[in-house]
C-alpha cells in the first residue's frame, strides 16, 4: 500500500462510465486537504486523514494531485527531424504545399525507412520519456511514416516496445493511410494499405486514416476503415483539419471512436458526431505549429454537447510531448476553461483510446496520478511554460523517467 498524505487538493473529473460533455465537461471535483491510498495498481481510497498501515508514505503537503494525462493522438515514433520546415513556414509556405513538394510527412517517411531499429528506438524513447516527465501516463502512438509494410511494422513494433518498458502504457494505431507514398499510383496504394491490415492487426488496436484534401478522399478512407473494422480494429479519423471536407461526416457515418483535428468542422458535422457517440479529439498544437489562427471551435462543440479530448499530435511538424502545453493552448486559444482542459486530458482522452479504467481519482480506478507543485490546479494552465509535474505515478508505482 502506498499513501499520498495531505495534498492541498486532489482534483478529479467526476466518476463516469461515458465521456463527459456539455456542462459536465467543466465540473471537476476538488477534495481539499486529502490523502490518496493506493493498493497494487489501483486507488482504494480518497479522503481526509485516512487511517491505514501503508508500506510507504509520500508527504504531499502543499501539492495538488490530478489524474495522469492521457495523450490519445501522437505520431511519436519517427526518425530525423524537420526544423528547416519551420523556416519555410515562416516564409509563408503552407503545410500542404510542403507536403505536395515531397517534404512534410514524405520527408519523415524517407528518414524513417532509412533508420535502423535501434536508432528509431532511441529517438522515440527520448520523446516518450519527455512525455512522461510532463505528466503523460498513457499515450496512443500511430504508424504512418513507413507507407510500406516493412517500415510500418518497424514503427508498430517500436510503439509496442515502448509500452513494454514498465513506464507509460501505449495504445497502438496503424496509419498506413497517412500520405500517398512518392511514385505510387493512388488505387494501387489503397489496395496495399488494405492488404497490410491483416499483417499489422496483431500489433495495433486502432486504424486511422488522414481524410483530407492532399491526403485521402472520403471514399478511399471509407474503404480502408471498412476493412480495418472487418479485421477487428477500432477506428479513428484525422478529419476536417483544414475545412469540412467529408472526414467528420464519414467519422459520424462509421461511428468511429474518435474524430481528430476538426478545426474546420461545421455545426452540422459537430451535431452528427455527437449523435454518433464519437469523441472529438482537438489538437491545438497543430494550428500553433503551422502558424495558423484556425483553432477548432471548442466552445461551439461544448455548447452542442460533443465530448472533447485533447492531444499533442506529437510529430515532426508539431513537435511537443507536453500535455501541459496542450491544455494551455486549449485555454488561451480555444477558450476552454482549466477544468474542461483537465477533463479533456484525463477521463475523456482515456475514452478516446478505449480505456475506461483511468482518468479519475476514486476507489477502484487505476492509480495513474501526478503530484504537481502548484498552489491550485488552475495554475496548471494559468502559469504556462513551466513543467509543474513533480512526480508521476503509473499503475501505483512512482516512475523515474
Ligand atoms: O496529425 N495531419 C496529418 N498528420 C499529422 C502530421 C504529420 C506530419 O506532418 O509529419 C497531423 O497533423
Ligand atoms: Fe495526427
PDB file of N, CA, C and O in Angstrom, residues 341-393:
ATOM      1  N   UNK A 341     -10.190  21.690 -19.765  1.00  0.00           N
ATOM      2  CA  UNK A 341      -8.918  21.202 -20.312  1.00  0.00           C
ATOM      3  C   UNK A 341      -8.440  19.972 -19.539  1.00  0.00           C
ATOM      4  O   UNK A 341      -7.933  19.007 -20.129  1.00  0.00           O
ATOM      5  N   UNK A 342      -8.642  19.986 -18.222  1.00  0.00           N
ATOM      6  CA  UNK A 342      -8.205  18.839 -17.408  1.00  0.00           C
ATOM      7  C   UNK A 342      -9.056  17.606 -17.728  1.00  0.00           C
ATOM      8  O   UNK A 342      -8.516  16.505 -17.922  1.00  0.00           O
ATOM      9  N   UNK A 343     -10.349  17.771 -17.815  1.00  0.00           N
ATOM     10  CA  UNK A 343     -11.228  16.625 -18.113  1.00  0.00           C
ATOM     11  C   UNK A 343     -10.927  16.084 -19.520  1.00  0.00           C
ATOM     12  O   UNK A 343     -10.888  14.876 -19.749  1.00  0.00           O
ATOM     13  N   UNK A 344     -10.657  16.992 -20.451  1.00  0.00           N
ATOM     14  CA  UNK A 344     -10.359  16.579 -21.828  1.00  0.00           C
ATOM     15  C   UNK A 344      -8.996  15.901 -21.943  1.00  0.00           C
ATOM     16  O   UNK A 344      -8.701  15.282 -22.972  1.00  0.00           O
ATOM     17  N   UNK A 345      -8.174  16.018 -20.910  1.00  0.00           N
ATOM     18  CA  UNK A 345      -6.829  15.423 -20.942  1.00  0.00           C
ATOM     19  C   UNK A 345      -6.720  14.201 -20.049  1.00  0.00           C
ATOM     20  O   UNK A 345      -5.627  13.633 -19.894  1.00  0.00           O
ATOM     21  N   UNK A 346      -7.822  13.817 -19.427  1.00  0.00           N
ATOM     22  CA  UNK A 346      -7.781  12.681 -18.494  1.00  0.00           C
ATOM     23  C   UNK A 346      -8.881  11.683 -18.848  1.00  0.00           C
ATOM     24  O   UNK A 346      -8.706  10.888 -19.759  1.00  0.00           O
ATOM     25  N   UNK A 347     -10.036  11.802 -18.184  1.00  0.00           N
ATOM     26  CA  UNK A 347     -11.037  10.739 -18.402  1.00  0.00           C
ATOM     27  C   UNK A 347     -11.539  10.725 -19.844  1.00  0.00           C
ATOM     28  O   UNK A 347     -11.699   9.656 -20.448  1.00  0.00           O
ATOM     29  N   UNK A 348     -11.779  11.888 -20.451  1.00  0.00           N
ATOM     30  CA  UNK A 348     -12.293  11.889 -21.834  1.00  0.00           C
ATOM     31  C   UNK A 348     -11.251  11.380 -22.816  1.00  0.00           C
ATOM     32  O   UNK A 348     -11.579  10.687 -23.780  1.00  0.00           O
ATOM     33  N   UNK A 349      -9.986  11.726 -22.588  1.00  0.00           N
ATOM     34  CA  UNK A 349      -8.977  11.254 -23.543  1.00  0.00           C
ATOM     35  C   UNK A 349      -8.725   9.753 -23.368  1.00  0.00           C
ATOM     36  O   UNK A 349      -8.361   9.065 -24.324  1.00  0.00           O
ATOM     37  N   UNK A 350      -8.963   9.232 -22.156  1.00  0.00           N
ATOM     38  CA  UNK A 350      -8.874   7.782 -21.967  1.00  0.00           C
ATOM     39  C   UNK A 350      -9.968   7.087 -22.791  1.00  0.00           C
ATOM     40  O   UNK A 350      -9.700   6.116 -23.515  1.00  0.00           O
ATOM     41  N   UNK A 351     -11.193   7.618 -22.736  1.00  0.00           N
ATOM     42  CA  UNK A 351     -12.279   7.034 -23.556  1.00  0.00           C
ATOM     43  C   UNK A 351     -11.932   7.092 -25.046  1.00  0.00           C
ATOM     44  O   UNK A 351     -12.303   6.193 -25.802  1.00  0.00           O
ATOM     45  N   UNK A 352     -11.233   8.134 -25.452  1.00  0.00           N
ATOM     46  CA  UNK A 352     -10.915   8.294 -26.878  1.00  0.00           C
ATOM     47  C   UNK A 352      -9.961   7.217 -27.388  1.00  0.00           C
ATOM     48  O   UNK A 352      -9.798   7.047 -28.601  1.00  0.00           O
ATOM     49  N   UNK A 353      -9.313   6.492 -26.469  1.00  0.00           N
ATOM     50  CA  UNK A 353      -8.497   5.344 -26.898  1.00  0.00           C
ATOM     51  C   UNK A 353      -9.012   4.041 -26.267  1.00  0.00           C
ATOM     52  O   UNK A 353      -8.267   3.076 -26.078  1.00  0.00           O
ATOM     53  N   UNK A 354     -10.284   4.056 -25.921  1.00  0.00           N
ATOM     54  CA  UNK A 354     -10.933   2.814 -25.482  1.00  0.00           C
ATOM     55  C   UNK A 354     -10.600   2.373 -24.071  1.00  0.00           C
ATOM     56  O   UNK A 354     -10.828   1.216 -23.702  1.00  0.00           O
ATOM     57  N   UNK A 355     -10.058   3.280 -23.248  1.00  0.00           N
ATOM     58  CA  UNK A 355      -9.707   2.903 -21.865  1.00  0.00           C
ATOM     59  C   UNK A 355     -10.755   3.468 -20.913  1.00  0.00           C
ATOM     60  O   UNK A 355     -11.002   4.680 -20.907  1.00  0.00           O
ATOM     61  N   UNK A 356     -11.314   2.588 -20.083  1.00  0.00           N
ATOM     62  CA  UNK A 356     -12.397   3.030 -19.199  1.00  0.00           C
ATOM     63  C   UNK A 356     -12.012   2.910 -17.725  1.00  0.00           C
ATOM     64  O   UNK A 356     -12.844   3.076 -16.849  1.00  0.00           O
ATOM     65  N   UNK A 357     -10.741   2.595 -17.473  1.00  0.00           N
ATOM     66  CA  UNK A 357     -10.327   2.333 -16.088  1.00  0.00           C
ATOM     67  C   UNK A 357      -9.455   3.448 -15.518  1.00  0.00           C
ATOM     68  O   UNK A 357      -8.910   3.319 -14.434  1.00  0.00           O
ATOM     69  N   UNK A 358      -9.269   4.533 -16.269  1.00  0.00           N
ATOM     70  CA  UNK A 358      -8.318   5.563 -15.826  1.00  0.00           C
ATOM     71  C   UNK A 358      -8.833   6.965 -16.120  1.00  0.00           C
ATOM     72  O   UNK A 358      -9.724   7.138 -16.960  1.00  0.00           O
ATOM     73  N   UNK A 359      -8.250   7.943 -15.425  1.00  0.00           N
ATOM     74  CA  UNK A 359      -8.641   9.332 -15.694  1.00  0.00           C
ATOM     75  C   UNK A 359      -9.431   9.954 -14.564  1.00  0.00           C
ATOM     76  O   UNK A 359      -9.753  11.139 -14.617  1.00  0.00           O
ATOM     77  N   UNK A 360      -9.761   9.163 -13.525  1.00  0.00           N
ATOM     78  CA  UNK A 360     -10.447   9.711 -12.340  1.00  0.00           C
ATOM     79  C   UNK A 360      -9.679   9.281 -11.106  1.00  0.00           C
ATOM     80  O   UNK A 360      -9.005   8.244 -11.121  1.00  0.00           O
ATOM     81  N   UNK A 361      -9.814  10.058 -10.047  1.00  0.00           N
ATOM     82  CA  UNK A 361      -9.197   9.666  -8.780  1.00  0.00           C
ATOM     83  C   UNK A 361     -10.325   9.286  -7.831  1.00  0.00           C
ATOM     84  O   UNK A 361     -10.985  10.141  -7.234  1.00  0.00           O
ATOM     85  N   UNK A 362     -10.583   7.995  -7.751  1.00  0.00           N
ATOM     86  CA  UNK A 362     -11.649   7.478  -6.880  1.00  0.00           C
ATOM     87  C   UNK A 362     -11.400   5.987  -6.702  1.00  0.00           C
ATOM     88  O   UNK A 362     -10.616   5.386  -7.465  1.00  0.00           O
ATOM     89  N   UNK A 363     -12.046   5.415  -5.726  1.00  0.00           N
ATOM     90  CA  UNK A 363     -11.847   3.995  -5.413  1.00  0.00           C
ATOM     91  C   UNK A 363     -12.073   3.126  -6.653  1.00  0.00           C
ATOM     92  O   UNK A 363     -13.077   3.293  -7.359  1.00  0.00           O
ATOM     93  N   UNK A 364     -11.143   2.226  -6.895  1.00  0.00           N
ATOM     94  CA  UNK A 364     -11.299   1.274  -7.990  1.00  0.00           C
ATOM     95  C   UNK A 364     -10.670   1.721  -9.310  1.00  0.00           C
ATOM     96  O   UNK A 364     -10.513   0.914 -10.221  1.00  0.00           O
ATOM     97  N   UNK A 365     -10.305   2.975  -9.413  1.00  0.00           N
ATOM     98  CA  UNK A 365      -9.695   3.461 -10.667  1.00  0.00           C
ATOM     99  C   UNK A 365      -8.192   3.186 -10.655  1.00  0.00           C
ATOM    100  O   UNK A 365      -7.578   3.056  -9.602  1.00  0.00           O
ATOM    101  N   UNK A 366      -7.622   3.101 -11.850  1.00  0.00           N
ATOM    102  CA  UNK A 366      -6.186   2.845 -11.975  1.00  0.00           C
ATOM    103  C   UNK A 366      -5.388   3.984 -11.336  1.00  0.00           C
ATOM    104  O   UNK A 366      -5.724   5.163 -11.499  1.00  0.00           O
ATOM    105  N   UNK A 367      -4.342   3.580 -10.611  1.00  0.00           N
ATOM    106  CA  UNK A 367      -3.553   4.587  -9.884  1.00  0.00           C
ATOM    107  C   UNK A 367      -2.513   5.218 -10.802  1.00  0.00           C
ATOM    108  O   UNK A 367      -1.315   4.950 -10.706  1.00  0.00           O
ATOM    109  N   UNK A 368      -2.986   6.062 -11.702  1.00  0.00           N
ATOM    110  CA  UNK A 368      -2.122   6.884 -12.556  1.00  0.00           C
ATOM    111  C   UNK A 368      -2.327   8.323 -12.079  1.00  0.00           C
ATOM    112  O   UNK A 368      -3.396   8.910 -12.307  1.00  0.00           O
ATOM    113  N   UNK A 369      -1.334   8.867 -11.401  1.00  0.00           N
ATOM    114  CA  UNK A 369      -1.522  10.150 -10.707  1.00  0.00           C
ATOM    115  C   UNK A 369      -0.325  11.050 -10.888  1.00  0.00           C
ATOM    116  O   UNK A 369       0.805  10.583 -11.051  1.00  0.00           O
ATOM    117  N   UNK A 370      -0.570  12.353 -10.805  1.00  0.00           N
ATOM    118  CA  UNK A 370       0.517  13.330 -10.874  1.00  0.00           C
ATOM    119  C   UNK A 370       0.544  14.144  -9.598  1.00  0.00           C
ATOM    120  O   UNK A 370      -0.502  14.625  -9.136  1.00  0.00           O
ATOM    121  N   UNK A 371       1.721  14.288  -9.046  1.00  0.00           N
ATOM    122  CA  UNK A 371       1.897  15.189  -7.903  1.00  0.00           C
ATOM    123  C   UNK A 371       2.457  16.492  -8.482  1.00  0.00           C
ATOM    124  O   UNK A 371       3.546  16.500  -9.078  1.00  0.00           O
ATOM    125  N   UNK A 372       1.673  17.553  -8.348  1.00  0.00           N
ATOM    126  CA  UNK A 372       2.034  18.810  -9.022  1.00  0.00           C
ATOM    127  C   UNK A 372       2.393  19.879  -8.000  1.00  0.00           C
ATOM    128  O   UNK A 372       1.709  20.037  -6.987  1.00  0.00           O
ATOM    129  N   UNK A 373       3.421  20.634  -8.340  1.00  0.00           N
ATOM    130  CA  UNK A 373       3.886  21.694  -7.456  1.00  0.00           C
ATOM    131  C   UNK A 373       3.197  23.003  -7.834  1.00  0.00           C
ATOM    132  O   UNK A 373       3.812  23.901  -8.404  1.00  0.00           O
ATOM    133  N   UNK A 374       1.903  23.062  -7.541  1.00  0.00           N
ATOM    134  CA  UNK A 374       1.113  24.277  -7.820  1.00  0.00           C
ATOM    135  C   UNK A 374       0.224  24.542  -6.608  1.00  0.00           C
ATOM    136  O   UNK A 374      -0.151  23.607  -5.895  1.00  0.00           O
ATOM    137  N   UNK A 375      -0.146  25.797  -6.367  1.00  0.00           N
ATOM    138  CA  UNK A 375      -0.986  26.104  -5.213  1.00  0.00           C
ATOM    139  C   UNK A 375      -2.461  25.754  -5.432  1.00  0.00           C
ATOM    140  O   UNK A 375      -3.220  25.640  -4.468  1.00  0.00           O
ATOM    141  N   UNK A 376      -2.856  25.560  -6.671  1.00  0.00           N
ATOM    142  CA  UNK A 376      -4.276  25.388  -7.014  1.00  0.00           C
ATOM    143  C   UNK A 376      -4.224  24.768  -8.413  1.00  0.00           C
ATOM    144  O   UNK A 376      -3.378  25.149  -9.231  1.00  0.00           O
ATOM    145  N   UNK A 377      -5.113  23.810  -8.739  1.00  0.00           N
ATOM    146  CA  UNK A 377      -4.969  23.089 -10.020  1.00  0.00           C
ATOM    147  C   UNK A 377      -5.025  24.023 -11.224  1.00  0.00           C
ATOM    148  O   UNK A 377      -4.467  23.731 -12.289  1.00  0.00           O
ATOM    149  N   UNK A 378      -5.686  25.191 -11.064  1.00  0.00           N
ATOM    150  CA  UNK A 378      -5.822  26.100 -12.209  1.00  0.00           C
ATOM    151  C   UNK A 378      -4.480  26.679 -12.647  1.00  0.00           C
ATOM    152  O   UNK A 378      -4.334  27.155 -13.767  1.00  0.00           O
ATOM    153  N   UNK A 379      -3.492  26.623 -11.737  1.00  0.00           N
ATOM    154  CA  UNK A 379      -2.149  27.081 -12.118  1.00  0.00           C
ATOM    155  C   UNK A 379      -1.536  26.199 -13.208  1.00  0.00           C
ATOM    156  O   UNK A 379      -0.580  26.606 -13.860  1.00  0.00           O
ATOM    157  N   UNK A 380      -2.056  24.982 -13.404  1.00  0.00           N
ATOM    158  CA  UNK A 380      -1.533  24.110 -14.472  1.00  0.00           C
ATOM    159  C   UNK A 380      -1.657  24.780 -15.839  1.00  0.00           C
ATOM    160  O   UNK A 380      -0.849  24.536 -16.734  1.00  0.00           O
ATOM    161  N   UNK A 381      -2.674  25.618 -15.987  1.00  0.00           N
ATOM    162  CA  UNK A 381      -2.807  26.332 -17.262  1.00  0.00           C
ATOM    163  C   UNK A 381      -2.476  27.825 -17.112  1.00  0.00           C
ATOM    164  O   UNK A 381      -1.835  28.402 -17.985  1.00  0.00           O
ATOM    165  N   UNK A 382      -2.902  28.397 -16.006  1.00  0.00           N
ATOM    166  CA  UNK A 382      -2.669  29.830 -15.767  1.00  0.00           C
ATOM    167  C   UNK A 382      -1.181  30.177 -15.830  1.00  0.00           C
ATOM    168  O   UNK A 382      -0.761  31.150 -16.454  1.00  0.00           O
ATOM    169  N   UNK A 383      -0.374  29.355 -15.189  1.00  0.00           N
ATOM    170  CA  UNK A 383       1.081  29.574 -15.156  1.00  0.00           C
ATOM    171  C   UNK A 383       1.707  28.721 -16.262  1.00  0.00           C
ATOM    172  O   UNK A 383       1.993  27.541 -16.059  1.00  0.00           O
ATOM    173  N   UNK A 384       1.863  29.306 -17.432  1.00  0.00           N
ATOM    174  CA  UNK A 384       2.259  28.492 -18.586  1.00  0.00           C
ATOM    175  C   UNK A 384       3.765  28.470 -18.813  1.00  0.00           C
ATOM    176  O   UNK A 384       4.474  29.371 -18.382  1.00  0.00           O
ATOM    177  N   UNK A 385       4.190  27.386 -19.471  1.00  0.00           N
ATOM    178  CA  UNK A 385       5.597  27.307 -19.874  1.00  0.00           C
ATOM    179  C   UNK A 385       6.524  26.656 -18.868  1.00  0.00           C
ATOM    180  O   UNK A 385       7.718  26.569 -19.103  1.00  0.00           O
ATOM    181  N   UNK A 386       5.986  26.194 -17.744  1.00  0.00           N
ATOM    182  CA  UNK A 386       6.823  25.529 -16.747  1.00  0.00           C
ATOM    183  C   UNK A 386       6.286  24.111 -16.550  1.00  0.00           C
ATOM    184  O   UNK A 386       5.067  23.921 -16.604  1.00  0.00           O
ATOM    185  N   UNK A 387       7.174  23.152 -16.330  1.00  0.00           N
ATOM    186  CA  UNK A 387       6.686  21.810 -16.006  1.00  0.00           C
ATOM    187  C   UNK A 387       6.299  21.758 -14.531  1.00  0.00           C
ATOM    188  O   UNK A 387       7.147  21.809 -13.654  1.00  0.00           O
ATOM    189  N   UNK A 388       5.001  21.645 -14.270  1.00  0.00           N
ATOM    190  CA  UNK A 388       4.508  21.646 -12.892  1.00  0.00           C
ATOM    191  C   UNK A 388       4.503  20.253 -12.252  1.00  0.00           C
ATOM    192  O   UNK A 388       4.187  20.116 -11.082  1.00  0.00           O
ATOM    193  N   UNK A 389       4.793  19.230 -13.046  1.00  0.00           N
ATOM    194  CA  UNK A 389       4.689  17.859 -12.536  1.00  0.00           C
ATOM    195  C   UNK A 389       5.959  17.492 -11.786  1.00  0.00           C
ATOM    196  O   UNK A 389       7.051  17.500 -12.353  1.00  0.00           O
ATOM    197  N   UNK A 390       5.789  17.192 -10.509  1.00  0.00           N
ATOM    198  CA  UNK A 390       6.942  16.862  -9.682  1.00  0.00           C
ATOM    199  C   UNK A 390       7.186  15.355  -9.655  1.00  0.00           C
ATOM    200  O   UNK A 390       8.321  14.909  -9.753  1.00  0.00           O
ATOM    201  N   UNK A 391       6.122  14.576  -9.517  1.00  0.00           N
ATOM    202  CA  UNK A 391       6.258  13.112  -9.543  1.00  0.00           C
ATOM    203  C   UNK A 391       5.122  12.510 -10.341  1.00  0.00           C
ATOM    204  O   UNK A 391       4.004  13.014 -10.337  1.00  0.00           O
ATOM    205  N   UNK A 392       5.474  11.405 -10.992  1.00  0.00           N
ATOM    206  CA  UNK A 392       4.498  10.703 -11.835  1.00  0.00           C
ATOM    207  C   UNK A 392       4.312   9.296 -11.255  1.00  0.00           C
ATOM    208  O   UNK A 392       5.293   8.579 -11.038  1.00  0.00           O
ATOM    209  N   UNK A 393       3.067   8.936 -11.005  1.00  0.00           N
ATOM    210  CA  UNK A 393       2.763   7.588 -10.503  1.00  0.00           C
ATOM    211  C   UNK A 393       1.965   6.873 -11.587  1.00  0.00           C
ATOM    212  O   UNK A 393       0.938   7.372 -12.049  1.00  0.00           O
TER     213      UNK A 393
END
